Tab-separated table of C-alpha atoms in Angstrom:
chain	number	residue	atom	x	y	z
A	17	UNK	CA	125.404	-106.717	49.476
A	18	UNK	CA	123.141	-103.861	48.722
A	19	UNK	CA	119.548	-104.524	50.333
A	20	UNK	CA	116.292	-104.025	47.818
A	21	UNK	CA	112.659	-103.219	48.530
A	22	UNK	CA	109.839	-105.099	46.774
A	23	UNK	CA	107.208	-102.923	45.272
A	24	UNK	CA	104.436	-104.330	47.146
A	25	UNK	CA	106.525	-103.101	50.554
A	26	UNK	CA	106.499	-99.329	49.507
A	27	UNK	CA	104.243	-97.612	51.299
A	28	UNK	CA	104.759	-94.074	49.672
A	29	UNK	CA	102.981	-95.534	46.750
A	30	UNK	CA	99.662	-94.742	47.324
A	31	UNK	CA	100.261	-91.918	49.852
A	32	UNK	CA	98.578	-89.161	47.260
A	33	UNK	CA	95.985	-91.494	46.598
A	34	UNK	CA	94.840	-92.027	50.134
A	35	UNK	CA	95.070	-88.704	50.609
A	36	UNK	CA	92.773	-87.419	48.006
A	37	UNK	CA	90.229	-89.911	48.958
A	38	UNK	CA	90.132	-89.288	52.460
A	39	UNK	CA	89.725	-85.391	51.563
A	40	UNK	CA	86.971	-86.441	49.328
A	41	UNK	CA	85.040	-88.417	52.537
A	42	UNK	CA	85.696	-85.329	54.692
A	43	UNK	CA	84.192	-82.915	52.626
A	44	UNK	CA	81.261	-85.396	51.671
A	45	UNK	CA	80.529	-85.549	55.900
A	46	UNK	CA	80.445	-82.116	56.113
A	47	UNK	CA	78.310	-81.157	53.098
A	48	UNK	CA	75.434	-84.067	54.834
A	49	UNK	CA	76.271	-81.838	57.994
A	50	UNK	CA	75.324	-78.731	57.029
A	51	UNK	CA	72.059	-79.811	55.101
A	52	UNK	CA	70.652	-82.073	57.978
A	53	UNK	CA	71.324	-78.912	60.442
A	54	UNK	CA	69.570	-75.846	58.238
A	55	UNK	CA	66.536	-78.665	57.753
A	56	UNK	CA	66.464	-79.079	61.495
A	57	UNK	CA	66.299	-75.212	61.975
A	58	UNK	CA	63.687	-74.944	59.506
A	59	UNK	CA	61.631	-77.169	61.066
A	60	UNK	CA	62.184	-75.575	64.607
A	61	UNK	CA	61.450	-72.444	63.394
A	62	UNK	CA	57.661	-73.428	61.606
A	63	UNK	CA	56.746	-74.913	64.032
A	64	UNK	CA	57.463	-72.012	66.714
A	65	UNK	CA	55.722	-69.752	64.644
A	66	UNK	CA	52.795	-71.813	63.963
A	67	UNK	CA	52.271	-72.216	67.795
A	68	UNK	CA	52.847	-68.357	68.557
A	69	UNK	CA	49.936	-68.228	65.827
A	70	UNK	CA	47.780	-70.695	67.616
A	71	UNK	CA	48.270	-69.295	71.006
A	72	UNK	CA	48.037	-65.572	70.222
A	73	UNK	CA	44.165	-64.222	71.742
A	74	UNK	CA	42.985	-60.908	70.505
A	75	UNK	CA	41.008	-59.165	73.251
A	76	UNK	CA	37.889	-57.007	72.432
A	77	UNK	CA	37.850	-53.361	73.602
A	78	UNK	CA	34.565	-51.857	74.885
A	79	UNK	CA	34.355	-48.184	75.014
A	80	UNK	CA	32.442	-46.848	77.827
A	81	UNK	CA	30.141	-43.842	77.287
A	82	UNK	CA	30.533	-41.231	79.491
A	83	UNK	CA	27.970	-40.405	81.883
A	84	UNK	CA	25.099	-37.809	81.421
A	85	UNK	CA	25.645	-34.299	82.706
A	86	UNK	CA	23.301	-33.745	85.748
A	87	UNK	CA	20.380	-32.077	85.173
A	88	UNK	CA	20.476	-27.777	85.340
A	89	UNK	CA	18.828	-26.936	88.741
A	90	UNK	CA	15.233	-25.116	88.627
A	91	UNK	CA	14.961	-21.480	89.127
A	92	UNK	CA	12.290	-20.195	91.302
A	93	UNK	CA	11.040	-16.875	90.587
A	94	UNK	CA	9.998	-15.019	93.295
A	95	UNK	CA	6.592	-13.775	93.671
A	96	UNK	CA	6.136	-10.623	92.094
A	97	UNK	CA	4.781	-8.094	95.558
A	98	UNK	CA	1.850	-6.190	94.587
A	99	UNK	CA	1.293	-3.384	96.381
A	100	UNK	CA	-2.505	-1.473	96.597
A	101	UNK	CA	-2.448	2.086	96.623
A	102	UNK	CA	-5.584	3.639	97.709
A	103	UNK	CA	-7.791	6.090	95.483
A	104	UNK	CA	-7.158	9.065	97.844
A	105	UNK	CA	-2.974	8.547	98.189
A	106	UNK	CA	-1.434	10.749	95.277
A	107	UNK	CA	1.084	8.741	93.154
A	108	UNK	CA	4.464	10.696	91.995
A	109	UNK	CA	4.563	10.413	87.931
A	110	UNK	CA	7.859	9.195	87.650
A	111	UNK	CA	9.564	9.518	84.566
A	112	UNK	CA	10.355	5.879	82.784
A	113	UNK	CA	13.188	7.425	80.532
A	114	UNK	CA	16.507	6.673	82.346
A	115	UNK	CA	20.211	8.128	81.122
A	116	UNK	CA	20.532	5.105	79.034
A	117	UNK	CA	17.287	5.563	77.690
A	118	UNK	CA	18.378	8.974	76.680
A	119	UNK	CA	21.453	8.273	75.169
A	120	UNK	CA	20.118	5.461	72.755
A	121	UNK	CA	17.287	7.499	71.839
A	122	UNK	CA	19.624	10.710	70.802
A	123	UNK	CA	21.387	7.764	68.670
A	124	UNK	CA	18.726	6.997	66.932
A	125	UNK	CA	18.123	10.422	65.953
A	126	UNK	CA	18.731	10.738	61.826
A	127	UNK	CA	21.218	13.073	61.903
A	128	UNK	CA	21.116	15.372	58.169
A	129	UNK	CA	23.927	17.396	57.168
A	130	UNK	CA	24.032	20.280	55.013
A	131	UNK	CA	24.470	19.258	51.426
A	132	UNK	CA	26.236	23.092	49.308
A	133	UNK	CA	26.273	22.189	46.114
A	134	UNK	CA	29.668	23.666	44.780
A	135	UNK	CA	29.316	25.841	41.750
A	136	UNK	CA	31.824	24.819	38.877
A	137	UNK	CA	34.623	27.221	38.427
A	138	UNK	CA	35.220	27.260	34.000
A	139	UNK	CA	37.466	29.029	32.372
A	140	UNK	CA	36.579	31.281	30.104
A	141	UNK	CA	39.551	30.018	27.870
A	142	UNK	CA	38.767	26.482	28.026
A	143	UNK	CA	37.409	24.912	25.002
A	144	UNK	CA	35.029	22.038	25.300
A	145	UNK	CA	34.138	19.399	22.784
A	146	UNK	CA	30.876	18.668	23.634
A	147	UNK	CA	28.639	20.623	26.312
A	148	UNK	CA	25.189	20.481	27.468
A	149	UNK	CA	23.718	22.617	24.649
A	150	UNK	CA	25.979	22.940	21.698
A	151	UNK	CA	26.291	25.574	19.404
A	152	UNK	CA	23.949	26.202	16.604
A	153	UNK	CA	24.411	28.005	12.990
A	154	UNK	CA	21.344	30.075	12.585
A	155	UNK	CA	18.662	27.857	10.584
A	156	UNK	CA	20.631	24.772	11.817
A	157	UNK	CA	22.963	22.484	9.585
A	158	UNK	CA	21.350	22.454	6.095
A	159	UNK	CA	21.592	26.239	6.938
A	160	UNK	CA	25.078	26.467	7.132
A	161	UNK	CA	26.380	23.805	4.541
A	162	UNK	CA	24.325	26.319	1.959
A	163	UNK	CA	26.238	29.274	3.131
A	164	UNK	CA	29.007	27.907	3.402
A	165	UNK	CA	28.701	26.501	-0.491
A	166	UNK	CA	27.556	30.000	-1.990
A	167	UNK	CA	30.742	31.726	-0.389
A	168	UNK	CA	32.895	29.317	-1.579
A	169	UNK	CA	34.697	30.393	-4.560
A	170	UNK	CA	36.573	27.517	-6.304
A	171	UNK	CA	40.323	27.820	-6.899
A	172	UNK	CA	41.206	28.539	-10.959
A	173	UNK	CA	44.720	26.263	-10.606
A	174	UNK	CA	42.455	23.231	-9.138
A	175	UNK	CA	39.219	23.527	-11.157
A	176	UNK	CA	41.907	23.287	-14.411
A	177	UNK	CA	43.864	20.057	-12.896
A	178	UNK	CA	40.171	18.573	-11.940
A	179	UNK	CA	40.831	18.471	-8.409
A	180	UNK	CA	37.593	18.136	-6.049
A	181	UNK	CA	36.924	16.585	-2.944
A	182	UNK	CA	36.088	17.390	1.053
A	183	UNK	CA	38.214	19.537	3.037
A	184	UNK	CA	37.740	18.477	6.443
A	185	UNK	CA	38.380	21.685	9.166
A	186	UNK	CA	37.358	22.196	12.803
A	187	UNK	CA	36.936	25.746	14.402
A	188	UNK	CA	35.987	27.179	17.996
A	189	UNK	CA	32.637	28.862	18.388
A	190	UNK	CA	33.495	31.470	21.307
A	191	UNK	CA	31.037	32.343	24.539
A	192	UNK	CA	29.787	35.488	21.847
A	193	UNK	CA	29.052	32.910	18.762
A	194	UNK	CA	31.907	34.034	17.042
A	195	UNK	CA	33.990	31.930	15.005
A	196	UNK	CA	38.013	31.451	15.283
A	197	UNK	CA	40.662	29.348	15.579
A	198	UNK	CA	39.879	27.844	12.016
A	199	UNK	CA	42.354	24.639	11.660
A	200	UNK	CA	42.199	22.049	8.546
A	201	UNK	CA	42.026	18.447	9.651
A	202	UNK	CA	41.676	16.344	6.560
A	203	UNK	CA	43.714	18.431	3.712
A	204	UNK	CA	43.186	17.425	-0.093
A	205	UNK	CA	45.172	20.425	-2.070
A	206	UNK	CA	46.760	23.443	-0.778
A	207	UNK	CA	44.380	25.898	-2.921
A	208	UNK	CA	41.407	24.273	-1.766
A	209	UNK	CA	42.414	24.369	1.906
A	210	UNK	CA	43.267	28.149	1.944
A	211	UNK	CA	40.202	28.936	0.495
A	212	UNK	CA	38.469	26.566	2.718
A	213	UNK	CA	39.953	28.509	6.089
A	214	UNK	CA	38.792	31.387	4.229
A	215	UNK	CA	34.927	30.790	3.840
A	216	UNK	CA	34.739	29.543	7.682
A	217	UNK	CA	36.699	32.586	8.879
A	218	UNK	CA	33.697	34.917	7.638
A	219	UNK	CA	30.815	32.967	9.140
A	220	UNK	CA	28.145	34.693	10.905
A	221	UNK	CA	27.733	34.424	14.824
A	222	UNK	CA	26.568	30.881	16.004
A	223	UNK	CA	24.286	30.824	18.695
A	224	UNK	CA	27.094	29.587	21.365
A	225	UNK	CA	27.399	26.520	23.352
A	226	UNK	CA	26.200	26.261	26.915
A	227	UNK	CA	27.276	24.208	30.014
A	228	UNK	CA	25.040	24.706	33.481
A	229	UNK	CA	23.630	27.723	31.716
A	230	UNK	CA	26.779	29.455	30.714
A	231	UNK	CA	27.740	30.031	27.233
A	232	UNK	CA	31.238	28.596	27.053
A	233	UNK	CA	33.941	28.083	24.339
A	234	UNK	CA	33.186	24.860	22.325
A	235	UNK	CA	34.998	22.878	18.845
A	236	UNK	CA	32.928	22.424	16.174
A	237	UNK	CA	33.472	20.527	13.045
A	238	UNK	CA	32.167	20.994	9.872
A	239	UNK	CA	33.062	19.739	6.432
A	240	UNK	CA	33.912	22.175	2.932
A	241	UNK	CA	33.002	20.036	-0.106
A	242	UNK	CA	34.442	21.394	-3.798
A	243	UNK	CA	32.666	19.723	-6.605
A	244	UNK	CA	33.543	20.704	-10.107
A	245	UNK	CA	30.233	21.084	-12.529
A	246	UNK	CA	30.462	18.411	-15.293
C-alpha cells in the first residue's frame, strides 16, 4: 500500500516564499544600518569641529623696535699754537703754491689751438649751379631777353604751320663769361630748337660767376620765346 502526503505536511511549499521574505528583512536591517551609522558620523564630526573652533586662541604679535644707535662721540679740536715772532727776527717768505697747486693751476689754463682755415681746392672744370655771385648778362635780364629776341630769326617751315611757343635751353657761362655747352631742355619743334641753340651760341661775354672770390664755371638757364605776329 503506497503511502501519501497531505498537502498541509509539505514543507517545500513555501520554501521560495520564505526565502524571498527573509531576503527582503535582511536587506531592510542593513539599509536602517547604514543610515543610523553615516548620521552618527555626522554628528561626531560637527561637533569636533565646532569645539576645535571654540577652543582655537589667536595670539597677538608685538614687534619690538630696535634700539637707537648710540650717539657719535665728540671731537675735540686741539688748540690751534700761536706762536709770536718778534719785530726784529726775519721771517722766510715761503711760497704757498705746492706741486699740487701747480698742477691744477696749469689745468686750468685755456689751452687755444691754431685754427688754418683750409683753402677750397675747385676745379676749374667743375660746373656749379648756383655760386655765391652768379653770372650776369650785361644790363641784367630784361637786357638779355631783348637780345636774345632781336637775333632770333623765326623759322619759314614753322611760321607757315603756325607753330610758336618757349624753347626752354640751359648753357654754361665759363670762368671768362663765355658761353657754351648750349643744351635744349624743354623742346617744342625741331626748327625752332636749332635756331634756338643758335641765338644762345652767339651771346656776348657774361660777367662770370664767382665762389670765395673766384670766377668759376656755372649753368644758367634762360628761356627762347617764338611768337608769330597776328
Amino acid at each position: 500500500m503506497e503511502i501519501k502526503k497531505t498537502p498541509r505536511a509539505d514543507l517545500e511549499k513555501d520554501k521560495s516564499l520564505n526565502l524571498l521574505l527573509g531576503l527582503v528583512i535582511a536587506l531592510a536591517i542593513l539599509f536602517v544600518g547604514f543610515e543610523w551609522g553615516e548620521k552618527e558620523i555626522e554628528v561626531a564630526t560637527d561637533s569636533g569641529i565646532a569645539a576645535i573652533i571654540d577652543e582655537e586662541e589667536i595670539e597677538a604679535t608685538i614687534q619690538n623696535e630696535p634700539p637707537p644707535p648710540p650717539p657719535e662721540p665728540e671731537v675735540v679740536k686741539a688748540p690751534e699754537i700761536i706762536t709770536i715772532v718778534e719785530d726784529n727776527v726775519e721771517v722766510e717768505e715761503t711760497n704757498l703754491l705746492t706741486s699740487e697747486d701747480d698742477a691744477t693751476h696749469a689745468q686750468t689754463e685755456t689751452y687755444v689751438a691754431s685754427v688754418e682755415e683750409e683753402e677750397e681746392v675747385v676745379d676749374d672744370n667743375f660746373v656749379f649751379i648756383t655760386v655765391e655771385k652768379m653770372p650776369e648778362f650785361p644790363g641784367g635780364e630784361t637786357a638779355l631777353l631783348k637780345w636774345i629776341s632781336d637775333h632770333v630769326i623765326y623759322p619759314t617751315i614753322a611760321a607757315e604751320n603756325g607753330i610758336q611757343g618757349r624753347v626752354s635751353c640751359t648753357f654754361v657761362v665759363n670762368a671768362d663769361g663765355s658761353v657754351t655747352d648750349v643744351q635744349v631742355v624743354r623742346p617744342i619743334d625741331p626748327n625752332l630748337d636749332k635756331e634756338a641753340i643758335r641765338v644762345l651760341k652767339q651771346l656776348p661775354k657774361f660777367k662770370p660767376g664767382e665762389q670765395r672770390g673766384k670766377p668759376v664755371r656755372v649753368k644758367f638757364s634762360v628761356p627762347v620765346r617764338f611768337r608769330l605776329q597776328q
